[in-house]
mmCIF file of C-alpha atoms in Angstrom:
data_model
loop_
_atom_site.group_PDB
_atom_site.id
_atom_site.type_symbol
_atom_site.label_atom_id
_atom_site.label_comp_id
_atom_site.label_asym_id
_atom_site.label_seq_id
_atom_site.Cartn_x
_atom_site.Cartn_y
_atom_site.Cartn_z
ATOM 1 C CA TYR A 859 1.871 10.813 22.720
ATOM 2 C CA TYR A 860 4.452 8.944 24.789
ATOM 3 C CA ILE A 861 4.729 11.859 27.178
ATOM 4 C CA ASP A 862 0.946 12.067 27.561
ATOM 5 C CA VAL A 863 0.702 8.352 28.265
ATOM 6 C CA SER A 864 3.524 8.423 30.795
ATOM 7 C CA LYS A 865 1.939 11.479 32.469
ATOM 8 C CA ALA A 866 5.372 13.099 32.541
ATOM 9 C CA GLY A 867 4.735 16.678 31.512
ATOM 10 C CA GLY A 868 7.255 18.413 33.785
ATOM 11 C CA GLY A 869 10.072 20.356 32.143
ATOM 12 C CA ASN A 870 13.016 18.315 33.441
ATOM 13 C CA VAL A 871 11.244 14.976 32.947
ATOM 14 C CA LEU A 872 10.124 16.071 29.474
ATOM 15 C CA SER A 873 13.752 16.859 28.561
ATOM 16 C CA LYS A 874 14.936 13.477 29.827
ATOM 17 C CA ILE A 875 12.287 11.561 27.881
ATOM 18 C CA SER A 876 12.892 13.581 24.723
ATOM 19 C CA SER A 877 16.638 13.047 24.942
ATOM 20 C CA THR A 878 16.290 9.251 25.061
ATOM 21 C CA LEU A 879 14.161 9.061 21.904
ATOM 22 C CA PRO A 880 16.975 9.807 19.416
ATOM 23 C CA THR A 881 19.197 7.077 20.901
ATOM 24 C CA CYS A 882 16.536 4.402 21.360
ATOM 25 C CA GLY A 883 14.780 5.389 18.149
ATOM 26 C CA LYS A 884 17.940 4.882 16.089
ATOM 27 C CA ASP A 885 18.321 1.377 17.490
ATOM 28 C CA ILE A 886 14.855 0.332 16.299
ATOM 29 C CA ASP A 887 14.973 2.273 12.999
ATOM 30 C CA PHE A 888 12.375 4.787 14.162
ATOM 31 C CA ILE A 889 14.461 7.987 14.179
ATOM 32 C CA PHE A 890 16.097 9.354 11.033
ATOM 33 C CA PRO A 891 18.678 10.301 9.983
ATOM 34 C CA LYS A 892 20.909 8.072 12.074
ATOM 35 C CA SER A 893 23.743 10.613 11.859
ATOM 36 C CA SER A 894 24.293 13.333 14.454
ATOM 37 C CA SER A 895 22.148 15.763 12.475
ATOM 38 C CA LYS A 896 20.375 18.352 14.615
ATOM 39 C CA HIS A 897 17.041 17.910 12.811
ATOM 40 C CA LYS A 898 15.490 14.476 13.332
ATOM 41 C CA PHE A 899 12.229 12.944 12.213
ATOM 42 C CA PHE A 900 10.254 9.855 13.144
ATOM 43 C CA ALA A 901 9.564 7.288 10.443
ATOM 44 C CA LEU A 902 8.687 3.665 10.061
ATOM 45 C CA SER A 903 11.679 2.007 8.476
ATOM 46 C CA PRO A 904 11.034 -0.842 6.048
ATOM 47 C CA SER A 905 11.927 -3.457 8.675
ATOM 48 C CA LEU A 906 9.792 -1.838 11.388
ATOM 49 C CA LEU A 907 6.834 -1.382 9.024
ATOM 50 C CA GLU A 908 7.017 -5.013 7.898
ATOM 51 C CA PHE A 909 7.038 -6.018 11.573
ATOM 52 C CA TYR A 910 3.834 -4.002 12.192
ATOM 53 C CA VAL A 911 2.182 -5.496 9.085
ATOM 54 C CA ARG A 912 3.071 -9.029 10.194
ATOM 55 C CA MET A 913 1.842 -8.379 13.738
ATOM 56 C CA TYR A 914 -1.436 -6.918 12.521
ATOM 57 C CA LEU A 915 -2.135 -9.711 10.037
ATOM 58 C CA ALA A 916 -1.258 -12.357 12.639
ATOM 59 C CA LYS A 917 -3.657 -10.714 15.099
ATOM 60 C CA GLU A 918 -6.377 -10.708 12.451
ATOM 61 C CA ASP A 919 -5.441 -14.289 11.439
ATOM 62 C CA ARG A 920 -5.339 -13.242 7.775
ATOM 63 C CA THR A 921 -2.792 -12.938 4.998
ATOM 64 C CA TYR A 922 -4.165 -9.605 3.769
ATOM 65 C CA ALA A 923 -6.274 -6.667 5.014
ATOM 66 C CA TYR A 924 -7.421 -3.296 3.773
ATOM 67 C CA LEU A 925 -4.863 -0.543 4.233
ATOM 68 C CA ASP A 926 -7.416 1.716 5.946
ATOM 69 C CA ASN A 927 -8.011 -0.924 8.631
ATOM 70 C CA PHE A 928 -4.271 -1.323 9.146
ATOM 71 C CA LEU A 929 -3.800 2.451 9.513
ATOM 72 C CA LEU A 930 -6.670 2.627 11.992
ATOM 73 C CA HIS A 931 -5.025 -0.178 13.985
ATOM 74 C CA LEU A 932 -1.698 1.691 14.066
ATOM 75 C CA GLN A 933 -3.444 4.786 15.347
ATOM 76 C CA GLU A 934 -5.633 3.087 17.947
ATOM 77 C CA ARG A 935 -3.081 0.588 19.251
ATOM 78 C CA TYR A 936 0.209 2.508 19.013
ATOM 79 C CA GLY A 937 -0.749 6.155 18.523
ATOM 80 C CA ILE A 938 0.951 6.194 15.121
ATOM 81 C CA CYS A 939 -1.074 8.621 12.999
ATOM 82 C CA ILE A 940 -0.275 8.543 9.301
ATOM 83 C CA GLN A 941 -3.353 10.245 7.896
ATOM 84 C CA LYS A 942 -5.256 13.361 8.847
ATOM 85 C CA THR A 943 -8.086 12.175 11.106
ATOM 86 C CA GLU A 944 -10.421 13.736 13.633
ATOM 87 C CA GLU A 945 -8.367 12.173 16.429
ATOM 88 C CA MET A 946 -5.166 13.644 15.033
ATOM 89 C CA ASP A 947 -6.837 17.036 14.612
ATOM 90 C CA ARG A 948 -7.883 16.899 18.270
ATOM 91 C CA ILE A 949 -4.350 16.072 19.432
ATOM 92 C CA LEU A 950 -2.762 18.789 17.287
ATOM 93 C CA LYS A 951 -5.308 21.362 18.417
ATOM 94 C CA LYS A 952 -4.625 20.503 22.067
ATOM 95 C CA MET A 953 -0.898 21.042 21.443
ATOM 96 C CA HIS A 954 -1.507 24.211 19.361
ATOM 97 C CA ILE A 955 0.206 22.747 16.297
ATOM 98 C CA LYS A 956 -0.900 23.309 12.709
ATOM 99 C CA VAL A 957 0.101 20.742 10.107
ATOM 100 C CA PRO A 958 -0.863 21.417 6.480
ATOM 101 C CA PHE A 959 -2.929 18.724 4.762
ATOM 102 C CA GLN A 960 -0.186 18.384 2.112
ATOM 103 C CA GLU A 961 2.225 17.155 4.789
ATOM 104 C CA PHE A 962 -0.208 14.441 5.836
ATOM 105 C CA ARG A 963 -0.541 13.481 2.171
ATOM 106 C CA GLN A 964 3.259 13.306 1.800
ATOM 107 C CA ASN A 965 3.397 11.185 4.951
ATOM 108 C CA GLU A 966 0.806 8.795 3.553
ATOM 109 C CA GLN A 967 2.632 8.597 0.211
ATOM 110 C CA ALA A 968 5.906 7.803 1.988
ATOM 111 C CA LEU A 969 4.156 4.966 3.816
ATOM 112 C CA LEU A 970 2.724 3.626 0.543
ATOM 113 C CA ASP A 971 6.168 3.801 -1.059
ATOM 114 C CA THR A 972 7.733 1.914 1.855
ATOM 115 C CA LEU A 973 4.987 -0.734 1.852
ATOM 116 C CA ASP A 974 5.509 -1.178 -1.893
ATOM 117 C CA GLU A 975 9.295 -1.388 -1.401
ATOM 118 C CA ILE A 976 8.908 -4.266 1.079
ATOM 119 C CA ASN A 977 6.299 -6.075 -1.097
ATOM 120 C CA CYS A 978 3.510 -5.620 1.449
ATOM 121 C CA LEU A 979 1.188 -3.512 -0.718
ATOM 122 C CA ILE A 980 -1.328 -4.437 -3.399
ATOM 123 C CA ARG A 981 -3.044 -1.662 -5.309
ATOM 124 C CA LEU A 982 -6.708 -2.353 -6.036
ATOM 125 C CA SER A 983 -7.580 1.049 -7.511
ATOM 126 C CA ASP A 984 -6.426 4.672 -7.374
ATOM 127 C CA SER A 985 -7.487 4.908 -3.747
ATOM 128 C CA GLY A 986 -7.869 1.278 -2.665
ATOM 129 C CA TYR A 987 -4.985 -0.697 -1.198
ATOM 130 C CA VAL A 988 -4.450 -3.976 0.616
ATOM 131 C CA VAL A 989 -1.563 -4.841 2.926
ATOM 132 C CA THR A 990 -0.259 -8.376 2.773
ATOM 133 C CA LEU A 991 2.668 -10.539 3.763
ATOM 134 C CA PRO A 992 5.525 -10.258 1.247
ATOM 135 C CA GLU A 993 5.587 -14.003 0.685
ATOM 136 C CA GLU A 994 1.819 -14.019 -0.028
ATOM 137 C CA LYS A 995 1.734 -11.105 -2.486
ATOM 138 C CA GLY A 996 1.764 -13.260 -5.600
ATOM 139 C CA GLU A 997 -1.061 -15.434 -4.241
ATOM 140 C CA PHE A 998 -3.563 -12.588 -3.668
ATOM 141 C CA THR A 999 -6.848 -12.886 -5.550
ATOM 142 C CA LEU A 1000 -9.706 -10.404 -5.294
ATOM 143 C CA LEU A 1001 -13.005 -12.072 -4.372
#
């Protein structure tokens, strides 16, 4: 996504951009593992995820919001796709990449686990969730 936005698709430029991500990503807790492992993955660390939750809720001027709305915001504003969506399908198809649905489900579960770990998640039902500020979690009441 970053490469598409920067319009830098050339081989040498692509290599330069890709090589900076592991270094910069480690600094902001976006690339894991932080060791010199050859295989890296992108993830929202607890501190980075809490930052995004706080930013989103401040923008909405609320202390809580539905998880689906938050995920849509991450995708539309930052290009962070957690769930399998039509937009994500379009991007993957354009890049000729196939990602099994189970991997999207694991990705979503990891996000839920991290939100729960940082006290930013309230479970309403088996499939309904609300994101909130950690300090407001105990004050949440369903209308």
